[in-house]
Amino acid sequence: MNAVVVAVCLMLLLAVLRVHVVLALFIGALAGGLLSGMGLEGTMVAFQEGLGAGAKIALSYALLGAFAMAVAHSGLPNLLAQWMLGHLRSSDGTGARKRAFTRWAMLAGICAMAVMSQNLIPVHIAFIPLLIPPLLVVMNNLRLDRRAVACALTFGLVTTYMFLPIGFGKIFLTDILLGNIAKAGMDVSGINVMSAMAIPAAGMVVGLLLAVFVTYRKPREYRDVAVDTGAAGGTNTGGVAGAA
């Protein structure tokens, strides 16, 4: 069996078994190198060279994480959540219509933020721990299915850098994808990467529409529990899934 396939399958198995992701990556790489006949020394050298090639990306993610923590401790996400919750509670006879509008607006806003995080405001995934935890209580109040929120986040994050060669998409499509294909000896001069990735991107669009308008459209009940948001307010009310 192909050593790369074995290494990837082993890494995925360890991840499912809740082994730390860094340890799972190392064990998978070690197994793949040994199965390919590189030997222990050759495997370690290749592993270190691979880490060096990704140092630029790793540094970017570290800086984004620091930025996320700084904004979280400022308390701005909590202020946004409290404003939205107060706006919902102040609604009177038009409450049902207003809640429906707010539910769809929140999904659209989260998806738009995920898209912009890849290019216009290049913070990548750093906005998730800033924005989502304080909004959990608002989602509970709206009876919004969090699985729909997860689908909106996934679509905005993945499809953008998978299809558009801008911002983080340029790093993935040009530096990583086409770069590794070129290193393997293939000619990439005539490849239109957007055309090549249009099929999986279209699949992501179909999946988002099915998730939001069909599978997870119905309201879902959640229990409010105190959670630590890590922000300047200390705790907020989030929730775990109750009966659907």
PDB file of C-alpha atoms in Angstrom, residues 28-237:
ATOM      1  CA  GLY A  28       1.717   9.666  10.775  1.00  0.00           C
ATOM      2  CA  ALA A  29       4.777  11.253   9.164  1.00  0.00           C
ATOM      3  CA  LEU A  30       7.090   8.842  10.981  1.00  0.00           C
ATOM      4  CA  ALA A  31       5.071   5.807   9.882  1.00  0.00           C
ATOM      5  CA  GLY A  32       4.939   7.033   6.282  1.00  0.00           C
ATOM      6  CA  GLY A  33       8.671   7.632   6.142  1.00  0.00           C
ATOM      7  CA  LEU A  34       9.546   4.237   7.594  1.00  0.00           C
ATOM      8  CA  LEU A  35       7.129   2.403   5.274  1.00  0.00           C
ATOM      9  CA  SER A  36       8.601   4.183   2.246  1.00  0.00           C
ATOM     10  CA  GLY A  37      12.079   2.904   3.126  1.00  0.00           C
ATOM     11  CA  MET A  38      13.575   6.278   4.020  1.00  0.00           C
ATOM     12  CA  GLY A  39      14.804   5.068   7.390  1.00  0.00           C
ATOM     13  CA  LEU A  40      14.557   6.891  10.696  1.00  0.00           C
ATOM     14  CA  GLU A  41      17.237   9.472   9.930  1.00  0.00           C
ATOM     15  CA  GLY A  42      15.895  10.257   6.460  1.00  0.00           C
ATOM     16  CA  THR A  43      12.363  10.519   7.812  1.00  0.00           C
ATOM     17  CA  MET A  44      13.372  12.998  10.506  1.00  0.00           C
ATOM     18  CA  VAL A  45      15.330  15.114   8.006  1.00  0.00           C
ATOM     19  CA  ALA A  46      12.365  15.223   5.610  1.00  0.00           C
ATOM     20  CA  PHE A  47      10.026  16.062   8.489  1.00  0.00           C
ATOM     21  CA  GLN A  48      12.211  18.965   9.615  1.00  0.00           C
ATOM     22  CA  GLU A  49      12.518  20.287   6.058  1.00  0.00           C
ATOM     23  CA  GLY A  50       8.755  20.157   5.703  1.00  0.00           C
ATOM     24  CA  LEU A  51       8.336  22.156   8.896  1.00  0.00           C
ATOM     25  CA  GLY A  52      10.790  24.727   7.618  1.00  0.00           C
ATOM     26  CA  ALA A  53       8.841  25.136   4.387  1.00  0.00           C
ATOM     27  CA  GLY A  54       5.701  25.920   6.377  1.00  0.00           C
ATOM     28  CA  ALA A  55       7.330  28.305   8.835  1.00  0.00           C
ATOM     29  CA  LYS A  56       5.918  31.383   7.075  1.00  0.00           C
ATOM     30  CA  ILE A  57       2.365  30.074   7.316  1.00  0.00           C
ATOM     31  CA  ALA A  58       2.852  28.923  10.910  1.00  0.00           C
ATOM     32  CA  LEU A  59       4.099  32.382  11.915  1.00  0.00           C
ATOM     33  CA  SER A  60       1.055  33.998  10.285  1.00  0.00           C
ATOM     34  CA  TYR A  61      -1.289  31.742  12.254  1.00  0.00           C
ATOM     35  CA  ALA A  62       0.550  32.487  15.510  1.00  0.00           C
ATOM     36  CA  LEU A  63       0.218  36.236  14.958  1.00  0.00           C
ATOM     37  CA  LEU A  64      -3.475  35.841  14.126  1.00  0.00           C
ATOM     38  CA  GLY A  65      -4.017  33.917  17.344  1.00  0.00           C
ATOM     39  CA  ALA A  66      -2.389  36.705  19.353  1.00  0.00           C
ATOM     40  CA  PHE A  67      -4.594  39.263  17.608  1.00  0.00           C
ATOM     41  CA  ALA A  68      -7.704  37.215  18.400  1.00  0.00           C
ATOM     42  CA  MET A  69      -6.850  37.029  22.094  1.00  0.00           C
ATOM     43  CA  ALA A  70      -6.253  40.782  22.244  1.00  0.00           C
ATOM     44  CA  VAL A  71      -9.633  41.597  20.700  1.00  0.00           C
ATOM     45  CA  ALA A  72     -11.417  39.001  22.852  1.00  0.00           C
ATOM     46  CA  HIS A  73     -10.080  40.557  26.054  1.00  0.00           C
ATOM     47  CA  SER A  74     -11.284  43.984  24.919  1.00  0.00           C
ATOM     48  CA  GLY A  75     -14.896  42.887  25.473  1.00  0.00           C
ATOM     49  CA  LEU A  76     -16.138  44.075  22.063  1.00  0.00           C
ATOM     50  CA  PRO A  77     -17.754  40.733  21.086  1.00  0.00           C
ATOM     51  CA  ASN A  78     -19.705  40.691  24.360  1.00  0.00           C
ATOM     52  CA  LEU A  79     -20.972  44.219  23.728  1.00  0.00           C
ATOM     53  CA  LEU A  80     -22.210  43.161  20.298  1.00  0.00           C
ATOM     54  CA  ALA A  81     -24.011  40.127  21.731  1.00  0.00           C
ATOM     55  CA  GLN A  82     -25.659  42.151  24.506  1.00  0.00           C
ATOM     56  CA  TRP A  83     -26.833  44.777  22.015  1.00  0.00           C
ATOM     57  CA  MET A  84     -28.406  42.135  19.768  1.00  0.00           C
ATOM     58  CA  LEU A  85     -30.064  40.381  22.723  1.00  0.00           C
ATOM     59  CA  GLY A  86     -31.516  43.638  24.037  1.00  0.00           C
ATOM     60  CA  HIS A  87     -32.798  44.474  20.570  1.00  0.00           C
ATOM     61  CA  LEU A  88     -34.590  41.117  20.369  1.00  0.00           C
ATOM     62  CA  ARG A  89     -36.120  41.366  23.850  1.00  0.00           C
ATOM     63  CA  SER A  90     -37.473  44.835  23.117  1.00  0.00           C
ATOM     64  CA  SER A  91     -39.520  43.561  20.163  1.00  0.00           C
ATOM     65  CA  ASP A  92     -43.289  43.567  20.632  1.00  0.00           C
ATOM     66  CA  GLY A  93     -46.033  42.376  18.268  1.00  0.00           C
ATOM     67  CA  THR A  94     -43.693  42.029  15.319  1.00  0.00           C
ATOM     68  CA  GLY A  95     -41.403  39.739  17.304  1.00  0.00           C
ATOM     69  CA  ALA A  96     -41.813  36.605  15.176  1.00  0.00           C
ATOM     70  CA  ARG A  97     -41.057  38.408  11.934  1.00  0.00           C
ATOM     71  CA  LYS A  98     -38.166  40.291  13.493  1.00  0.00           C
ATOM     72  CA  ARG A  99     -36.692  37.080  14.911  1.00  0.00           C
ATOM     73  CA  ALA A 100     -36.911  35.359  11.534  1.00  0.00           C
ATOM     74  CA  PHE A 101     -35.186  38.296   9.860  1.00  0.00           C
ATOM     75  CA  THR A 102     -32.502  38.397  12.564  1.00  0.00           C
ATOM     76  CA  ARG A 103     -31.934  34.637  12.247  1.00  0.00           C
ATOM     77  CA  TRP A 104     -31.277  34.830   8.523  1.00  0.00           C
ATOM     78  CA  ALA A 105     -29.298  38.051   8.871  1.00  0.00           C
ATOM     79  CA  MET A 106     -27.057  36.426  11.473  1.00  0.00           C
ATOM     80  CA  LEU A 107     -26.377  33.431   9.226  1.00  0.00           C
ATOM     81  CA  ALA A 108     -25.633  35.721   6.282  1.00  0.00           C
ATOM     82  CA  GLY A 109     -23.405  37.944   8.423  1.00  0.00           C
ATOM     83  CA  ILE A 110     -21.415  35.012   9.815  1.00  0.00           C
ATOM     84  CA  CYS A 111     -20.955  33.613   6.311  1.00  0.00           C
ATOM     85  CA  ALA A 112     -19.906  37.039   4.989  1.00  0.00           C
ATOM     86  CA  MET A 113     -17.423  37.469   7.834  1.00  0.00           C
ATOM     87  CA  ALA A 114     -15.950  34.057   7.064  1.00  0.00           C
ATOM     88  CA  VAL A 115     -15.548  35.031   3.407  1.00  0.00           C
ATOM     89  CA  MET A 116     -13.948  38.395   4.218  1.00  0.00           C
ATOM     90  CA  SER A 117     -11.599  36.778   6.739  1.00  0.00           C
ATOM     91  CA  GLN A 118      -9.758  35.152   3.826  1.00  0.00           C
ATOM     92  CA  ASN A 119      -9.030  38.296   1.824  1.00  0.00           C
ATOM     93  CA  LEU A 120     -10.588  41.679   2.706  1.00  0.00           C
ATOM     94  CA  ILE A 121      -9.907  41.370   6.465  1.00  0.00           C
ATOM     95  CA  PRO A 122      -7.235  38.634   6.462  1.00  0.00           C
ATOM     96  CA  VAL A 123      -7.629  37.223   9.968  1.00  0.00           C
ATOM     97  CA  HIS A 124      -8.530  33.710   8.752  1.00  0.00           C
ATOM     98  CA  ILE A 125     -10.064  31.643  11.592  1.00  0.00           C
ATOM     99  CA  ALA A 126      -9.033  34.100  14.312  1.00  0.00           C
ATOM    100  CA  PHE A 127     -12.465  35.763  14.244  1.00  0.00           C
ATOM    101  CA  ILE A 128     -14.311  32.590  15.333  1.00  0.00           C
ATOM    102  CA  PRO A 129     -13.382  32.657  19.058  1.00  0.00           C
ATOM    103  CA  LEU A 130     -14.044  36.409  19.005  1.00  0.00           C
ATOM    104  CA  LEU A 131     -17.488  36.388  17.446  1.00  0.00           C
ATOM    105  CA  ILE A 132     -19.183  33.047  18.073  1.00  0.00           C
ATOM    106  CA  PRO A 133     -19.008  32.415  21.876  1.00  0.00           C
ATOM    107  CA  PRO A 134     -20.631  35.743  22.857  1.00  0.00           C
ATOM    108  CA  LEU A 135     -23.379  35.157  20.274  1.00  0.00           C
ATOM    109  CA  LEU A 136     -24.381  31.752  21.657  1.00  0.00           C
ATOM    110  CA  VAL A 137     -27.012  33.290  23.931  1.00  0.00           C
ATOM    111  CA  VAL A 138     -28.450  35.191  20.953  1.00  0.00           C
ATOM    112  CA  MET A 139     -28.586  31.963  18.935  1.00  0.00           C
ATOM    113  CA  ASN A 140     -30.398  30.286  21.831  1.00  0.00           C
ATOM    114  CA  ASN A 141     -32.910  33.126  21.936  1.00  0.00           C
ATOM    115  CA  LEU A 142     -33.473  32.843  18.188  1.00  0.00           C
ATOM    116  CA  ARG A 143     -33.671  29.026  18.400  1.00  0.00           C
ATOM    117  CA  LEU A 144     -31.094  28.948  15.624  1.00  0.00           C
ATOM    118  CA  ASP A 145     -29.689  25.510  14.813  1.00  0.00           C
ATOM    119  CA  ARG A 146     -25.954  25.742  15.438  1.00  0.00           C
ATOM    120  CA  ARG A 147     -25.284  23.113  12.797  1.00  0.00           C
ATOM    121  CA  ALA A 148     -26.467  25.644  10.220  1.00  0.00           C
ATOM    122  CA  VAL A 149     -24.022  28.156  11.704  1.00  0.00           C
ATOM    123  CA  ALA A 150     -21.217  25.592  11.435  1.00  0.00           C
ATOM    124  CA  CYS A 151     -22.095  24.992   7.776  1.00  0.00           C
ATOM    125  CA  ALA A 152     -22.097  28.741   7.061  1.00  0.00           C
ATOM    126  CA  LEU A 153     -18.702  29.110   8.724  1.00  0.00           C
ATOM    127  CA  THR A 154     -17.252  26.140   6.854  1.00  0.00           C
ATOM    128  CA  PHE A 155     -18.531  27.393   3.514  1.00  0.00           C
ATOM    129  CA  GLY A 156     -17.178  30.902   3.992  1.00  0.00           C
ATOM    130  CA  LEU A 157     -13.778  29.760   5.208  1.00  0.00           C
ATOM    131  CA  VAL A 158     -13.071  26.828   2.901  1.00  0.00           C
ATOM    132  CA  THR A 159     -14.724  27.805  -0.380  1.00  0.00           C
ATOM    133  CA  THR A 160     -13.116  31.245  -0.422  1.00  0.00           C
ATOM    134  CA  TYR A 161      -9.494  30.156  -0.200  1.00  0.00           C
ATOM    135  CA  MET A 162     -10.221  26.990  -2.216  1.00  0.00           C
ATOM    136  CA  PHE A 163     -11.561  28.978  -5.183  1.00  0.00           C
ATOM    137  CA  LEU A 164     -10.338  32.595  -5.092  1.00  0.00           C
ATOM    138  CA  PRO A 165      -6.555  33.175  -5.488  1.00  0.00           C
ATOM    139  CA  ILE A 166      -6.647  36.241  -3.224  1.00  0.00           C
ATOM    140  CA  GLY A 167      -5.267  36.591   0.297  1.00  0.00           C
ATOM    141  CA  PHE A 168      -5.064  33.206   1.985  1.00  0.00           C
ATOM    142  CA  GLY A 169      -6.388  31.697  -1.238  1.00  0.00           C
ATOM    143  CA  LYS A 170      -3.214  32.804  -2.993  1.00  0.00           C
ATOM    144  CA  ILE A 171      -1.122  31.051  -0.342  1.00  0.00           C
ATOM    145  CA  PHE A 172      -3.108  27.823  -0.725  1.00  0.00           C
ATOM    146  CA  LEU A 173      -3.664  27.760  -4.490  1.00  0.00           C
ATOM    147  CA  THR A 174      -0.402  29.271  -5.718  1.00  0.00           C
ATOM    148  CA  ASP A 175       2.190  28.536  -3.051  1.00  0.00           C
ATOM    149  CA  ILE A 176       0.926  25.206  -1.702  1.00  0.00           C
ATOM    150  CA  LEU A 177      -1.206  23.506  -4.380  1.00  0.00           C
ATOM    151  CA  LEU A 178       0.468  24.611  -7.616  1.00  0.00           C
ATOM    152  CA  GLY A 179       3.842  24.855  -5.896  1.00  0.00           C
ATOM    153  CA  ASN A 180       3.802  21.211  -4.836  1.00  0.00           C
ATOM    154  CA  ILE A 181       2.495  20.091  -8.242  1.00  0.00           C
ATOM    155  CA  ALA A 182       5.398  21.922  -9.877  1.00  0.00           C
ATOM    156  CA  LYS A 183       7.857  20.320  -7.449  1.00  0.00           C
ATOM    157  CA  ALA A 184       6.495  16.920  -8.491  1.00  0.00           C
ATOM    158  CA  GLY A 185       7.648  17.674 -12.049  1.00  0.00           C
ATOM    159  CA  MET A 186       4.397  18.679 -13.746  1.00  0.00           C
ATOM    160  CA  ASP A 187       3.990  21.755 -15.938  1.00  0.00           C
ATOM    161  CA  VAL A 188       1.543  24.208 -14.316  1.00  0.00           C
ATOM    162  CA  SER A 189       2.078  27.133 -16.673  1.00  0.00           C
ATOM    163  CA  GLY A 190      -1.227  26.666 -18.525  1.00  0.00           C
ATOM    164  CA  ILE A 191      -3.416  25.733 -15.550  1.00  0.00           C
ATOM    165  CA  ASN A 192      -6.336  27.994 -14.630  1.00  0.00           C
ATOM    166  CA  VAL A 193      -6.664  27.158 -10.967  1.00  0.00           C
ATOM    167  CA  MET A 194     -10.108  28.762 -10.602  1.00  0.00           C
ATOM    168  CA  SER A 195     -11.514  26.570 -13.375  1.00  0.00           C
ATOM    169  CA  ALA A 196      -9.989  23.491 -11.788  1.00  0.00           C
ATOM    170  CA  MET A 197     -11.490  24.277  -8.372  1.00  0.00           C
ATOM    171  CA  ALA A 198     -14.904  25.364  -9.692  1.00  0.00           C
ATOM    172  CA  ILE A 199     -16.384  21.860  -9.305  1.00  0.00           C
ATOM    173  CA  PRO A 200     -15.602  21.421  -5.579  1.00  0.00           C
ATOM    174  CA  ALA A 201     -16.603  25.050  -4.970  1.00  0.00           C
ATOM    175  CA  ALA A 202     -19.979  24.412  -6.633  1.00  0.00           C
ATOM    176  CA  GLY A 203     -20.402  21.378  -4.400  1.00  0.00           C
ATOM    177  CA  MET A 204     -19.835  23.587  -1.365  1.00  0.00           C
ATOM    178  CA  VAL A 205     -22.539  26.004  -2.569  1.00  0.00           C
ATOM    179  CA  VAL A 206     -25.038  23.165  -2.997  1.00  0.00           C
ATOM    180  CA  GLY A 207     -24.154  21.790   0.428  1.00  0.00           C
ATOM    181  CA  LEU A 208     -24.661  25.183   2.087  1.00  0.00           C
ATOM    182  CA  LEU A 209     -28.067  25.684   0.469  1.00  0.00           C
ATOM    183  CA  LEU A 210     -29.236  22.216   1.489  1.00  0.00           C
ATOM    184  CA  ALA A 211     -27.984  22.666   5.054  1.00  0.00           C
ATOM    185  CA  VAL A 212     -29.489  26.118   5.623  1.00  0.00           C
ATOM    186  CA  PHE A 213     -32.786  25.821   3.732  1.00  0.00           C
ATOM    187  CA  VAL A 214     -33.576  22.106   4.159  1.00  0.00           C
ATOM    188  CA  THR A 215     -31.651  20.053   6.706  1.00  0.00           C
ATOM    189  CA  TYR A 216     -31.191  22.582   9.547  1.00  0.00           C
ATOM    190  CA  ARG A 217     -33.977  25.044   8.755  1.00  0.00           C
ATOM    191  CA  LYS A 218     -36.251  24.111  11.689  1.00  0.00           C
ATOM    192  CA  PRO A 219     -35.873  25.897  15.070  1.00  0.00           C
ATOM    193  CA  ARG A 220     -33.873  24.020  17.697  1.00  0.00           C
ATOM    194  CA  GLU A 221     -34.033  24.378  21.471  1.00  0.00           C
ATOM    195  CA  TYR A 222     -30.889  24.831  23.593  1.00  0.00           C
ATOM    196  CA  ARG A 223     -30.307  25.181  27.316  1.00  0.00           C
ATOM    197  CA  ASP A 224     -28.616  28.345  28.578  1.00  0.00           C
ATOM    198  CA  VAL A 225     -25.568  27.576  30.708  1.00  0.00           C
ATOM    199  CA  ALA A 226     -22.742  29.792  31.928  1.00  0.00           C
ATOM    200  CA  VAL A 227     -19.612  29.542  29.785  1.00  0.00           C
ATOM    201  CA  ASP A 228     -16.264  31.291  29.959  1.00  0.00           C
ATOM    202  CA  THR A 229     -15.814  33.398  26.823  1.00  0.00           C
ATOM    203  CA  GLY A 230     -12.292  34.475  27.772  1.00  0.00           C
ATOM    204  CA  ALA A 231     -13.259  38.107  27.259  1.00  0.00           C
ATOM    205  CA  ALA A 232     -13.222  41.096  29.548  1.00  0.00           C
ATOM    206  CA  GLY A 233     -16.641  40.251  30.951  1.00  0.00           C
ATOM    207  CA  GLY A 234     -15.594  36.919  32.445  1.00  0.00           C
ATOM    208  CA  THR A 235     -18.569  34.693  31.638  1.00  0.00           C
ATOM    209  CA  ASN A 236     -21.551  34.769  29.365  1.00  0.00           C
ATOM    210  CA  THR A 237     -24.529  32.493  28.799  1.00  0.00           C
TER     211      THR A 237
END
